[in-house]
Amino acid sequence: GESVGLHLPTLSVQEGDNSIINCAYSNSASDYFIWYKQESGKGPQFIIDIRSNMDKRQGQRVTVLLNKTVKHLSLQIAATQPGDSAVYFCAETNYGQNFVFGPGTRLSVLP
Amino acid sequence: GAVVSQHPSRVICKSGTSVKIECRSLDFQATTMFWYRQFPKQSLMLMATSNEGSKATYEQGVEKDKFLINHASLTLSTLTVTSAHPEDSSFYICSARDRRLHLVRETQYFGPGTRLLVL
């Protein structure tokens, strides 16, 4: 079946550097994408979203890029901080249906 | 805004007993609530979707008689794990979609999760 996957299961970055977390999706009908952050023992926390009619969206220190041609989604975190250490999930949905999560990427911020 | 709570946060029970987990949207009304389970170091797996006042829709492979879902109001959904067994031990997470935004944004807001351990 269709699924969302991640290229990198783990990512270690130096504090202060920028982080890039990638996600590949296979359902070309997906029209809405979301990035979530999950800290240990907690529920996912909404970070940023993007619709399929956009290719870039910026938030505070975070940017999501969408490349529909290659079905690729990325989350960029600027000036990564220790508090950014967590597992990041991308999710896709098609008009609110079939909400599918990717396998997750663990981000570790090194001092 | 968009706060979702779960209760209890942790529960330990004996095999064969039933456990009820509550999910509440605290500052908004939820048209739809979702229940997920998550095993260690794995992603979230959708178990079922519940709409207020109607029967839940279960994902393939999820036993509806074992995982009873009740969505009695726009702010409360409950998941009851009946006759729990050790293999049911997991992290159960609910999410809710804001009724006011359901035509604009499909974002799900997640609860903090409930860790279930069945002995």
mmCIF file of C-alpha atoms in Angstrom, chain A residues 31-32 34 36 38 41-44 46 49 51 57 89 93 95-96 99 101-104 106, chain B residues 34 36 38 41-44 46 91 93 97 103-113 115:
data_model
loop_
_atom_site.group_PDB
_atom_site.id
_atom_site.type_symbol
_atom_site.label_atom_id
_atom_site.label_comp_id
_atom_site.label_asym_id
_atom_site.label_seq_id
_atom_site.Cartn_x
_atom_site.Cartn_y
_atom_site.Cartn_z
ATOM 1 C CA ASP A 31 -2.857 17.152 -0.409
ATOM 2 C CA TYR A 32 -1.799 18.051 3.102
ATOM 3 C CA ILE A 34 2.341 17.854 8.601
ATOM 4 C CA TYR A 36 5.215 16.470 14.279
ATOM 5 C CA GLN A 38 7.549 13.681 19.692
ATOM 6 C CA GLY A 41 6.957 9.470 26.618
ATOM 7 C CA LYS A 42 4.808 12.226 25.167
ATOM 8 C CA GLY A 43 2.305 12.620 22.376
ATOM 9 C CA PRO A 44 3.245 14.179 19.036
ATOM 10 C CA PHE A 46 2.339 19.854 15.814
ATOM 11 C CA ASP A 49 2.067 22.016 7.952
ATOM 12 C CA ARG A 51 -0.693 22.128 1.543
ATOM 13 C CA ARG A 57 6.254 27.391 4.331
ATOM 14 C CA PHE A 89 7.380 12.358 12.110
ATOM 15 C CA THR A 93 -3.387 12.968 4.347
ATOM 16 C CA TYR A 95 -8.574 15.566 2.216
ATOM 17 C CA GLY A 96 -8.445 14.486 5.850
ATOM 18 C CA PHE A 99 -3.796 10.053 7.797
ATOM 19 C CA PHE A 101 2.640 8.717 9.602
ATOM 20 C CA GLY A 102 6.160 8.075 8.466
ATOM 21 C CA PRO A 103 8.508 5.836 10.492
ATOM 22 C CA GLY A 104 10.169 8.786 12.257
ATOM 23 C CA ARG A 106 15.444 10.700 15.785
ATOM 24 C CA PHE B 34 -8.502 9.219 16.512
ATOM 25 C CA TYR B 36 -3.335 5.307 17.842
ATOM 26 C CA GLN B 38 2.738 3.100 19.344
ATOM 27 C CA LYS B 41 10.884 3.024 18.612
ATOM 28 C CA GLN B 42 8.088 2.714 16.095
ATOM 29 C CA SER B 43 5.722 5.082 14.414
ATOM 30 C CA LEU B 44 2.109 5.685 15.297
ATOM 31 C CA LEU B 46 -3.963 4.307 13.568
ATOM 32 C CA PHE B 91 1.555 3.512 24.291
ATOM 33 C CA ILE B 93 -2.368 8.091 21.943
ATOM 34 C CA ARG B 97 -9.600 17.483 15.002
ATOM 35 C CA LEU B 103 -13.107 22.519 6.566
ATOM 36 C CA VAL B 104 -9.866 24.437 6.586
ATOM 37 C CA ARG B 105 -7.274 22.369 8.293
ATOM 38 C CA GLU B 106 -7.094 18.686 8.885
ATOM 39 C CA THR B 107 -4.515 18.992 11.621
ATOM 40 C CA GLN B 108 -4.808 16.540 14.432
ATOM 41 C CA TYR B 109 -3.924 17.655 17.935
ATOM 42 C CA PHE B 110 -2.529 14.892 20.078
ATOM 43 C CA GLY B 111 -2.946 13.954 23.686
ATOM 44 C CA PRO B 112 0.048 13.134 25.880
ATOM 45 C CA GLY B 113 -0.518 9.404 25.565
ATOM 46 C CA ARG B 115 1.200 3.903 28.708
#
